[in-house]
Amino acid sequence: MTWDRQITLKTSDELAIMRRAGQINAEALAAAYSVIRPGVSTADLNAAAEEVLRKYGVYSPFKNYPGPYPFPASTCVSVNDELVHGIPDKKRKLQEGDIVSIDCGTVYEGFVADSAFTAGVGAISELAQKLLETTERALYIGIEKMVSGNRVGDVSAAIQQFVESRGFYVTREYTGHGVGTKMHEGPQVPNYGIAGRGIVLRPGMTIALEPMVLVGTAATRVFADQWRVGSRDGSLTAHFEHTIAVTENGPEILTLLENNEPPVRISGHIRKESV
Ligand code: MG
Ligand code: MG
């Protein structure tokens, strides 16, 4: 796959817009999280997030995103073995013990925020809980490496090493990405790599970092609807994502709620000091 998308450096005024986009996006994710329970459909989760976007008069860049056919919803809702790009469906009801990923984007004043989490539905297995905690921690471990002067490979390698140390796998086929006026800009930020390699991180870069973790193998498959991506072996998967700015003072997470908390917290591991 080629990746020739441009890297854009944002001004402090643009970062302020992206911070607001991120807050609205976090509120939408928190709203979706709050309705998770057995019997609720994946379309209900999408509707809860959409209601927040509508309240602020903003929209999701996911809606009509080009692909095999335009993406039909504002969020991706992916259950269990589905890793990313699940299409919300009113016939798909959540069951006790499922894990569900919600990925949402917000366009505010022309800038995009992109963030995701995975959470349990009722009581979940020990394996599922370990997977959620690992994926969430991998995201924050990656964020800590997003320091000016570090390279993309430093971030990628930190995520890969942590995930593999816990006995899980990172996908090779889908990656984090720069984000700004477009949802997908440069640089591409894989969840695997070699420390010291790749593009140097600079203040003003804004990146959607998104560990995608699989229990069984790294291999994925695309389902019959041509959007949904899942583990090839049917094993559980999880996905956490924040939009982060590289600043002179370290990484700043842009997709936090107004109280500087993430919309969902699994393991309690969160870096706050640079916000
Ligand atoms: Mg996303
Ligand atoms: Mg993304």
PDB file of C-alpha atoms and ligand atoms in Angstrom:
ATOM      1  CA  MET A   1       0.000   0.000   0.000  1.00  0.00           C
ATOM      2  CA  THR A   2       1.336   3.426  -0.853  1.00  0.00           C
ATOM      3  CA  TRP A   3       0.969   6.283   1.594  1.00  0.00           C
ATOM      4  CA  ASP A   4       1.631   9.637  -0.026  1.00  0.00           C
ATOM      5  CA  ARG A   5      -0.588  11.769   2.149  1.00  0.00           C
ATOM      6  CA  GLN A   6       0.863  15.036   3.315  1.00  0.00           C
ATOM      7  CA  ILE A   7       1.965  15.854   6.831  1.00  0.00           C
ATOM      8  CA  THR A   8       0.547  19.208   7.967  1.00  0.00           C
ATOM      9  CA  LEU A   9       1.768  21.167  10.998  1.00  0.00           C
ATOM     10  CA  LYS A  10      -0.989  22.933  12.916  1.00  0.00           C
ATOM     11  CA  THR A  11      -0.809  26.405  14.445  1.00  0.00           C
ATOM     12  CA  SER A  12      -1.883  26.978  18.038  1.00  0.00           C
ATOM     13  CA  ASP A  13      -5.185  28.422  16.759  1.00  0.00           C
ATOM     14  CA  GLU A  14      -5.771  25.278  14.723  1.00  0.00           C
ATOM     15  CA  LEU A  15      -4.895  23.111  17.720  1.00  0.00           C
ATOM     16  CA  ALA A  16      -7.527  24.990  19.747  1.00  0.00           C
ATOM     17  CA  ILE A  17     -10.118  24.077  17.112  1.00  0.00           C
ATOM     18  CA  MET A  18      -8.984  20.454  17.123  1.00  0.00           C
ATOM     19  CA  ARG A  19      -9.136  20.387  20.940  1.00  0.00           C
ATOM     20  CA  ARG A  20     -12.785  21.487  20.728  1.00  0.00           C
ATOM     21  CA  ALA A  21     -13.476  18.914  18.004  1.00  0.00           C
ATOM     22  CA  GLY A  22     -11.924  16.339  20.319  1.00  0.00           C
ATOM     23  CA  GLN A  23     -14.079  17.386  23.282  1.00  0.00           C
ATOM     24  CA  ILE A  24     -17.263  17.031  21.267  1.00  0.00           C
ATOM     25  CA  ASN A  25     -16.048  13.688  19.962  1.00  0.00           C
ATOM     26  CA  ALA A  26     -15.308  12.524  23.516  1.00  0.00           C
ATOM     27  CA  GLU A  27     -18.794  13.565  24.600  1.00  0.00           C
ATOM     28  CA  ALA A  28     -20.279  11.561  21.724  1.00  0.00           C
ATOM     29  CA  LEU A  29     -18.242   8.489  22.712  1.00  0.00           C
ATOM     30  CA  ALA A  30     -19.222   8.892  26.376  1.00  0.00           C
ATOM     31  CA  ALA A  31     -22.881   9.063  25.345  1.00  0.00           C
ATOM     32  CA  ALA A  32     -22.538   5.857  23.335  1.00  0.00           C
ATOM     33  CA  TYR A  33     -20.710   4.187  26.236  1.00  0.00           C
ATOM     34  CA  SER A  34     -23.504   5.127  28.637  1.00  0.00           C
ATOM     35  CA  VAL A  35     -26.103   3.096  26.728  1.00  0.00           C
ATOM     36  CA  ILE A  36     -24.075  -0.129  26.456  1.00  0.00           C
ATOM     37  CA  ARG A  37     -25.986  -3.016  27.986  1.00  0.00           C
ATOM     38  CA  PRO A  38     -27.316  -6.421  26.896  1.00  0.00           C
ATOM     39  CA  GLY A  39     -30.200  -6.127  24.423  1.00  0.00           C
ATOM     40  CA  VAL A  40     -29.146  -2.758  23.002  1.00  0.00           C
ATOM     41  CA  SER A  41     -28.347  -2.732  19.269  1.00  0.00           C
ATOM     42  CA  THR A  42     -25.189  -1.425  17.661  1.00  0.00           C
ATOM     43  CA  ALA A  43     -27.429   1.117  15.881  1.00  0.00           C
ATOM     44  CA  ASP A  44     -28.565   2.394  19.310  1.00  0.00           C
ATOM     45  CA  LEU A  45     -24.930   3.150  20.200  1.00  0.00           C
ATOM     46  CA  ASN A  46     -24.491   5.023  16.931  1.00  0.00           C
ATOM     47  CA  ALA A  47     -27.706   6.970  17.588  1.00  0.00           C
ATOM     48  CA  ALA A  48     -26.489   8.058  21.041  1.00  0.00           C
ATOM     49  CA  ALA A  49     -23.252   9.407  19.567  1.00  0.00           C
ATOM     50  CA  GLU A  50     -25.062  11.063  16.670  1.00  0.00           C
ATOM     51  CA  GLU A  51     -27.398  12.874  19.034  1.00  0.00           C
ATOM     52  CA  VAL A  52     -24.404  14.634  20.600  1.00  0.00           C
ATOM     53  CA  LEU A  53     -22.961  15.572  17.209  1.00  0.00           C
ATOM     54  CA  ARG A  54     -26.341  16.967  16.177  1.00  0.00           C
ATOM     55  CA  LYS A  55     -26.599  18.993  19.406  1.00  0.00           C
ATOM     56  CA  TYR A  56     -23.391  20.819  18.456  1.00  0.00           C
ATOM     57  CA  GLY A  57     -24.322  21.119  14.777  1.00  0.00           C
ATOM     58  CA  VAL A  58     -21.327  19.031  13.699  1.00  0.00           C
ATOM     59  CA  TYR A  59     -21.001  15.810  11.732  1.00  0.00           C
ATOM     60  CA  SER A  60     -18.831  12.730  11.516  1.00  0.00           C
ATOM     61  CA  PRO A  61     -16.320  12.339   8.690  1.00  0.00           C
ATOM     62  CA  PHE A  62     -17.152   8.624   8.734  1.00  0.00           C
ATOM     63  CA  LYS A  63     -20.583   9.286   7.202  1.00  0.00           C
ATOM     64  CA  ASN A  64     -20.295   8.604   3.462  1.00  0.00           C
ATOM     65  CA  TYR A  65     -16.547   7.939   3.770  1.00  0.00           C
ATOM     66  CA  PRO A  66     -15.528   6.473   0.399  1.00  0.00           C
ATOM     67  CA  GLY A  67     -14.924   2.742   0.290  1.00  0.00           C
ATOM     68  CA  PRO A  68     -16.542  -0.229  -1.414  1.00  0.00           C
ATOM     69  CA  TYR A  69     -19.667   1.943  -0.965  1.00  0.00           C
ATOM     70  CA  PRO A  70     -20.104   5.114   1.120  1.00  0.00           C
ATOM     71  CA  PHE A  71     -19.908   4.296   4.846  1.00  0.00           C
ATOM     72  CA  PRO A  72     -23.515   4.532   6.068  1.00  0.00           C
ATOM     73  CA  ALA A  73     -23.104   5.744   9.688  1.00  0.00           C
ATOM     74  CA  SER A  74     -21.407   8.304  11.958  1.00  0.00           C
ATOM     75  CA  THR A  75     -19.599   5.680  14.015  1.00  0.00           C
ATOM     76  CA  CYS A  76     -18.059   2.277  13.495  1.00  0.00           C
ATOM     77  CA  VAL A  77     -19.381  -0.261  15.997  1.00  0.00           C
ATOM     78  CA  SER A  78     -17.471  -3.545  16.034  1.00  0.00           C
ATOM     79  CA  VAL A  79     -18.321  -6.516  18.270  1.00  0.00           C
ATOM     80  CA  ASN A  80     -15.993  -9.273  19.588  1.00  0.00           C
ATOM     81  CA  ASP A  81     -13.941 -10.614  16.650  1.00  0.00           C
ATOM     82  CA  GLU A  82     -14.799  -7.525  14.580  1.00  0.00           C
ATOM     83  CA  LEU A  83     -11.766  -5.260  14.826  1.00  0.00           C
ATOM     84  CA  VAL A  84     -12.804  -2.071  13.001  1.00  0.00           C
ATOM     85  CA  HIS A  85     -15.306  -0.599  10.529  1.00  0.00           C
ATOM     86  CA  GLY A  86     -18.398  -2.393  11.847  1.00  0.00           C
ATOM     87  CA  ILE A  87     -21.597  -0.910  10.433  1.00  0.00           C
ATOM     88  CA  PRO A  88     -24.178  -0.077  13.123  1.00  0.00           C
ATOM     89  CA  ASP A  89     -27.181  -2.360  12.684  1.00  0.00           C
ATOM     90  CA  LYS A  90     -30.492  -2.314  14.555  1.00  0.00           C
ATOM     91  CA  LYS A  91     -30.705  -6.105  14.223  1.00  0.00           C
ATOM     92  CA  ARG A  92     -27.327  -6.622  15.914  1.00  0.00           C
ATOM     93  CA  LYS A  93     -28.097  -6.809  19.640  1.00  0.00           C
ATOM     94  CA  LEU A  94     -25.355  -6.800  22.250  1.00  0.00           C
ATOM     95  CA  GLN A  95     -25.190  -9.781  24.599  1.00  0.00           C
ATOM     96  CA  GLU A  96     -23.796 -10.174  28.099  1.00  0.00           C
ATOM     97  CA  GLY A  97     -20.083 -10.966  27.800  1.00  0.00           C
ATOM     98  CA  ASP A  98     -19.562  -9.260  24.425  1.00  0.00           C
ATOM     99  CA  ILE A  99     -16.926  -6.601  23.943  1.00  0.00           C
ATOM    100  CA  VAL A 100     -17.845  -3.694  21.703  1.00  0.00           C
ATOM    101  CA  SER A 101     -15.648  -1.076  20.031  1.00  0.00           C
ATOM    102  CA  ILE A 102     -17.006   2.333  19.133  1.00  0.00           C
ATOM    103  CA  ASP A 103     -14.993   4.578  16.844  1.00  0.00           C
ATOM    104  CA  CYS A 104     -16.257   8.116  16.243  1.00  0.00           C
ATOM    105  CA  GLY A 105     -15.056  11.137  14.311  1.00  0.00           C
ATOM    106  CA  THR A 106     -16.074  14.781  14.515  1.00  0.00           C
ATOM    107  CA  VAL A 107     -15.581  17.600  12.031  1.00  0.00           C
ATOM    108  CA  TYR A 108     -15.656  20.968  13.805  1.00  0.00           C
ATOM    109  CA  GLU A 109     -14.804  24.191  11.971  1.00  0.00           C
ATOM    110  CA  GLY A 110     -13.134  22.142   9.250  1.00  0.00           C
ATOM    111  CA  PHE A 111     -10.889  20.041  11.517  1.00  0.00           C
ATOM    112  CA  VAL A 112     -11.264  16.374  12.414  1.00  0.00           C
ATOM    113  CA  ALA A 113     -10.990  14.535  15.728  1.00  0.00           C
ATOM    114  CA  ASP A 114     -10.887  10.723  15.707  1.00  0.00           C
ATOM    115  CA  SER A 115     -11.117   8.463  18.759  1.00  0.00           C
ATOM    116  CA  ALA A 116     -12.262   4.997  19.781  1.00  0.00           C
ATOM    117  CA  PHE A 117     -12.614   2.664  22.758  1.00  0.00           C
ATOM    118  CA  THR A 118     -13.603  -0.923  23.479  1.00  0.00           C
ATOM    119  CA  ALA A 119     -15.749  -1.855  26.471  1.00  0.00           C
ATOM    120  CA  GLY A 120     -17.414  -4.915  27.947  1.00  0.00           C
ATOM    121  CA  VAL A 121     -21.138  -5.619  27.896  1.00  0.00           C
ATOM    122  CA  GLY A 122     -22.002  -6.685  31.440  1.00  0.00           C
ATOM    123  CA  ALA A 123     -19.565  -9.220  32.900  1.00  0.00           C
ATOM    124  CA  ILE A 124     -16.808 -10.284  30.511  1.00  0.00           C
ATOM    125  CA  SER A 125     -14.217 -13.069  30.534  1.00  0.00           C
ATOM    126  CA  GLU A 126     -10.797 -12.688  32.103  1.00  0.00           C
ATOM    127  CA  LEU A 127      -9.275 -12.942  28.632  1.00  0.00           C
ATOM    128  CA  ALA A 128     -11.518 -10.149  27.324  1.00  0.00           C
ATOM    129  CA  GLN A 129     -10.650  -7.948  30.305  1.00  0.00           C
ATOM    130  CA  LYS A 130      -6.922  -8.550  29.766  1.00  0.00           C
ATOM    131  CA  LEU A 131      -7.360  -7.669  26.092  1.00  0.00           C
ATOM    132  CA  LEU A 132      -9.128  -4.381  26.876  1.00  0.00           C
ATOM    133  CA  GLU A 133      -6.559  -3.377  29.487  1.00  0.00           C
ATOM    134  CA  THR A 134      -3.676  -4.285  27.197  1.00  0.00           C
ATOM    135  CA  THR A 135      -5.040  -2.330  24.255  1.00  0.00           C
ATOM    136  CA  GLU A 136      -5.840   0.742  26.333  1.00  0.00           C
ATOM    137  CA  ARG A 137      -2.409   0.684  27.993  1.00  0.00           C
ATOM    138  CA  ALA A 138      -0.739   0.214  24.616  1.00  0.00           C
ATOM    139  CA  LEU A 139      -2.372   3.442  23.454  1.00  0.00           C
ATOM    140  CA  TYR A 140      -1.067   5.436  26.434  1.00  0.00           C
ATOM    141  CA  ILE A 141       2.379   3.827  26.153  1.00  0.00           C
ATOM    142  CA  GLY A 142       2.464   4.933  22.518  1.00  0.00           C
ATOM    143  CA  ILE A 143       1.284   8.439  23.436  1.00  0.00           C
ATOM    144  CA  GLU A 144       4.156   8.822  25.912  1.00  0.00           C
ATOM    145  CA  LYS A 145       6.575   8.282  23.028  1.00  0.00           C
ATOM    146  CA  MET A 146       4.994  11.084  20.984  1.00  0.00           C
ATOM    147  CA  VAL A 147       7.668  13.555  21.960  1.00  0.00           C
ATOM    148  CA  SER A 148       9.220  16.037  19.548  1.00  0.00           C
ATOM    149  CA  GLY A 149      12.443  14.559  18.155  1.00  0.00           C
ATOM    150  CA  ASN A 150      11.326  10.963  18.564  1.00  0.00           C
ATOM    151  CA  ARG A 151      10.536   9.016  15.413  1.00  0.00           C
ATOM    152  CA  VAL A 152       7.366   7.254  14.340  1.00  0.00           C
ATOM    153  CA  GLY A 153       9.178   3.941  14.849  1.00  0.00           C
ATOM    154  CA  ASP A 154       9.687   4.742  18.534  1.00  0.00           C
ATOM    155  CA  VAL A 155       5.915   4.978  18.964  1.00  0.00           C
ATOM    156  CA  SER A 156       5.192   1.911  16.841  1.00  0.00           C
ATOM    157  CA  ALA A 157       7.812  -0.256  18.533  1.00  0.00           C
ATOM    158  CA  ALA A 158       6.620   0.675  22.030  1.00  0.00           C
ATOM    159  CA  ILE A 159       3.057  -0.373  21.175  1.00  0.00           C
ATOM    160  CA  GLN A 160       4.130  -3.614  19.504  1.00  0.00           C
ATOM    161  CA  GLN A 161       6.508  -4.627  22.293  1.00  0.00           C
ATOM    162  CA  PHE A 162       3.950  -4.046  25.019  1.00  0.00           C
ATOM    163  CA  VAL A 163       1.136  -5.887  23.201  1.00  0.00           C
ATOM    164  CA  GLU A 164       3.341  -8.854  22.308  1.00  0.00           C
ATOM    165  CA  SER A 165       4.722  -8.994  25.868  1.00  0.00           C
ATOM    166  CA  ARG A 166       1.138  -9.663  26.964  1.00  0.00           C
ATOM    167  CA  GLY A 167       0.792 -12.517  24.457  1.00  0.00           C
ATOM    168  CA  PHE A 168      -1.392 -10.666  21.949  1.00  0.00           C
ATOM    169  CA  TYR A 169      -0.900  -9.453  18.367  1.00  0.00           C
ATOM    170  CA  VAL A 170      -1.052  -6.114  16.528  1.00  0.00           C
ATOM    171  CA  THR A 171      -2.554  -5.827  13.080  1.00  0.00           C
ATOM    172  CA  ARG A 172      -0.251  -5.147  10.152  1.00  0.00           C
ATOM    173  CA  GLU A 173      -2.996  -4.066   7.766  1.00  0.00           C
ATOM    174  CA  TYR A 174      -4.462  -1.005   9.508  1.00  0.00           C
ATOM    175  CA  THR A 175      -2.559   1.860  11.096  1.00  0.00           C
ATOM    176  CA  GLY A 176      -2.735   5.148  12.921  1.00  0.00           C
ATOM    177  CA  HIS A 177      -2.488   8.291  10.835  1.00  0.00           C
ATOM    178  CA  GLY A 178      -2.024  12.019  10.751  1.00  0.00           C
ATOM    179  CA  VAL A 179      -5.284  13.926  11.093  1.00  0.00           C
ATOM    180  CA  GLY A 180      -6.272  17.542  10.430  1.00  0.00           C
ATOM    181  CA  THR A 181      -8.541  19.050   7.823  1.00  0.00           C
ATOM    182  CA  LYS A 182      -8.646  15.518   6.420  1.00  0.00           C
ATOM    183  CA  MET A 183      -9.301  12.435   8.501  1.00  0.00           C
ATOM    184  CA  HIS A 184      -6.334  10.627   6.996  1.00  0.00           C
ATOM    185  CA  GLU A 185      -3.144  12.641   6.540  1.00  0.00           C
ATOM    186  CA  GLY A 186       0.506  11.719   6.905  1.00  0.00           C
ATOM    187  CA  PRO A 187       2.358  10.304   8.655  1.00  0.00           C
ATOM    188  CA  GLN A 188       1.181   6.736   8.761  1.00  0.00           C
ATOM    189  CA  VAL A 189       1.776   5.332  12.262  1.00  0.00           C
ATOM    190  CA  PRO A 190       1.742   1.529  12.351  1.00  0.00           C
ATOM    191  CA  ASN A 191       1.265  -0.433  15.560  1.00  0.00           C
ATOM    192  CA  TYR A 192       4.487  -2.327  14.829  1.00  0.00           C
ATOM    193  CA  GLY A 193       7.924  -1.101  13.906  1.00  0.00           C
ATOM    194  CA  ILE A 194      11.533  -0.501  14.800  1.00  0.00           C
ATOM    195  CA  ALA A 195      12.631   2.158  17.279  1.00  0.00           C
ATOM    196  CA  GLY A 196      14.752   4.892  15.744  1.00  0.00           C
ATOM    197  CA  ARG A 197      13.242   4.492  12.271  1.00  0.00           C
ATOM    198  CA  GLY A 198      10.745   6.599  10.385  1.00  0.00           C
ATOM    199  CA  ILE A 199       9.676  10.217  10.265  1.00  0.00           C
ATOM    200  CA  VAL A 200      10.785  12.559  13.069  1.00  0.00           C
ATOM    201  CA  LEU A 201       7.916  13.897  15.189  1.00  0.00           C
ATOM    202  CA  ARG A 202       7.656  17.702  15.259  1.00  0.00           C
ATOM    203  CA  PRO A 203       5.533  20.171  17.244  1.00  0.00           C
ATOM    204  CA  GLY A 204       2.268  20.848  15.400  1.00  0.00           C
ATOM    205  CA  MET A 205       1.869  17.298  14.116  1.00  0.00           C
ATOM    206  CA  THR A 206      -1.494  15.805  15.050  1.00  0.00           C
ATOM    207  CA  ILE A 207      -1.832  12.055  14.919  1.00  0.00           C
ATOM    208  CA  ALA A 208      -4.629   9.567  15.518  1.00  0.00           C
ATOM    209  CA  LEU A 209      -2.842   6.756  17.315  1.00  0.00           C
ATOM    210  CA  GLU A 210      -4.883   3.573  17.369  1.00  0.00           C
ATOM    211  CA  PRO A 211      -3.630   0.221  18.631  1.00  0.00           C
ATOM    212  CA  MET A 212      -5.698  -2.617  17.137  1.00  0.00           C
ATOM    213  CA  VAL A 213      -5.036  -5.801  19.055  1.00  0.00           C
ATOM    214  CA  LEU A 214      -5.946  -9.426  18.332  1.00  0.00           C
ATOM    215  CA  VAL A 215      -5.888 -12.425  20.666  1.00  0.00           C
ATOM    216  CA  GLY A 216      -5.155 -15.259  18.234  1.00  0.00           C
ATOM    217  CA  THR A 217      -2.996 -14.095  15.330  1.00  0.00           C
ATOM    218  CA  ALA A 218      -2.256 -10.789  13.576  1.00  0.00           C
ATOM    219  CA  ALA A 219      -4.259 -11.818  10.509  1.00  0.00           C
ATOM    220  CA  THR A 220      -7.502 -10.059   9.589  1.00  0.00           C
ATOM    221  CA  ARG A 221     -10.273 -10.624   7.088  1.00  0.00           C
ATOM    222  CA  VAL A 222     -12.948  -8.442   5.516  1.00  0.00           C
ATOM    223  CA  PHE A 223     -16.541  -9.600   5.986  1.00  0.00           C
ATOM    224  CA  ALA A 224     -19.177  -9.963   3.249  1.00  0.00           C
ATOM    225  CA  ASP A 225     -20.499  -6.408   3.753  1.00  0.00           C
ATOM    226  CA  GLN A 226     -17.054  -5.260   2.476  1.00  0.00           C
ATOM    227  CA  TRP A 227     -16.524  -2.801   5.361  1.00  0.00           C
ATOM    228  CA  ARG A 228     -16.279  -4.858   8.553  1.00  0.00           C
ATOM    229  CA  VAL A 229     -12.775  -6.090   9.366  1.00  0.00           C
ATOM    230  CA  GLY A 230     -12.308  -8.930  11.834  1.00  0.00           C
ATOM    231  CA  SER A 231      -9.730 -11.389  13.072  1.00  0.00           C
ATOM    232  CA  ARG A 232      -9.215 -14.142  10.525  1.00  0.00           C
ATOM    233  CA  ASP A 233      -9.395 -16.833  13.219  1.00  0.00           C
ATOM    234  CA  GLY A 234     -12.518 -15.426  14.894  1.00  0.00           C
ATOM    235  CA  SER A 235     -10.646 -14.555  18.108  1.00  0.00           C
ATOM    236  CA  LEU A 236     -11.420 -11.440  20.156  1.00  0.00           C
ATOM    237  CA  THR A 237     -10.071  -8.042  19.150  1.00  0.00           C
ATOM    238  CA  ALA A 238      -9.924  -4.553  20.672  1.00  0.00           C
ATOM    239  CA  HIS A 239      -9.252  -1.002  19.496  1.00  0.00           C
ATOM    240  CA  PHE A 240      -8.440   2.208  21.376  1.00  0.00           C
ATOM    241  CA  GLU A 241      -7.685   5.532  19.718  1.00  0.00           C
ATOM    242  CA  HIS A 242      -6.970   9.143  20.609  1.00  0.00           C
ATOM    243  CA  THR A 243      -6.060  12.149  18.494  1.00  0.00           C
ATOM    244  CA  ILE A 244      -2.831  13.594  19.917  1.00  0.00           C
ATOM    245  CA  ALA A 245      -0.833  16.743  19.221  1.00  0.00           C
ATOM    246  CA  VAL A 246       2.957  16.734  19.410  1.00  0.00           C
ATOM    247  CA  THR A 247       3.824  19.967  21.259  1.00  0.00           C
ATOM    248  CA  GLU A 248       6.943  21.675  22.655  1.00  0.00           C
ATOM    249  CA  ASN A 249       5.753  20.466  26.067  1.00  0.00           C
ATOM    250  CA  GLY A 250       5.133  16.852  25.127  1.00  0.00           C
ATOM    251  CA  PRO A 251       2.125  14.992  23.793  1.00  0.00           C
ATOM    252  CA  GLU A 252      -1.332  16.502  24.286  1.00  0.00           C
ATOM    253  CA  ILE A 253      -4.385  14.274  23.976  1.00  0.00           C
ATOM    254  CA  LEU A 254      -6.990  16.271  22.061  1.00  0.00           C
ATOM    255  CA  THR A 255      -9.863  13.800  22.417  1.00  0.00           C
ATOM    256  CA  LEU A 256     -10.612  14.233  26.123  1.00  0.00           C
ATOM    257  CA  LEU A 257     -13.791  15.462  27.765  1.00  0.00           C
ATOM    258  CA  GLU A 258     -13.920  19.050  29.028  1.00  0.00           C
ATOM    259  CA  ASN A 259     -12.821  17.745  32.454  1.00  0.00           C
ATOM    260  CA  ASN A 260      -9.666  16.294  30.804  1.00  0.00           C
ATOM    261  CA  GLU A 261     -10.814  12.727  31.375  1.00  0.00           C
ATOM    262  CA  PRO A 262     -11.049  10.210  28.546  1.00  0.00           C
ATOM    263  CA  PRO A 263     -14.603   9.217  27.595  1.00  0.00           C
ATOM    264  CA  VAL A 264     -13.938   5.685  28.827  1.00  0.00           C
ATOM    265  CA  ARG A 265     -11.284   4.360  31.142  1.00  0.00           C
ATOM    266  CA  ILE A 266     -10.535   0.660  31.463  1.00  0.00           C
ATOM    267  CA  SER A 267      -7.332   0.459  33.446  1.00  0.00           C
ATOM    268  CA  GLY A 268      -6.994   3.890  35.005  1.00  0.00           C
ATOM    269  CA  HIS A 269      -3.744   4.559  33.168  1.00  0.00           C
ATOM    270  CA  ILE A 270      -3.851   8.061  31.745  1.00  0.00           C
ATOM    271  CA  ARG A 271      -1.295  10.725  31.117  1.00  0.00           C
ATOM    272  CA  LYS A 272      -2.625  14.131  32.157  1.00  0.00           C
ATOM    273  CA  GLU A 273       0.285  16.415  32.830  1.00  0.00           C
ATOM    274  CA  SER A 274       0.664  17.903  29.358  1.00  0.00           C
ATOM    275  CA  VAL A 275      -3.024  18.728  28.867  1.00  0.00           C
TER     276      VAL A 275
HETATM  277 MG    MG B   1     -11.082   6.182  14.418  1.00  0.00          MG
HETATM  278 MG    MG B   2      -8.281   6.716  12.964  1.00  0.00          MG
END
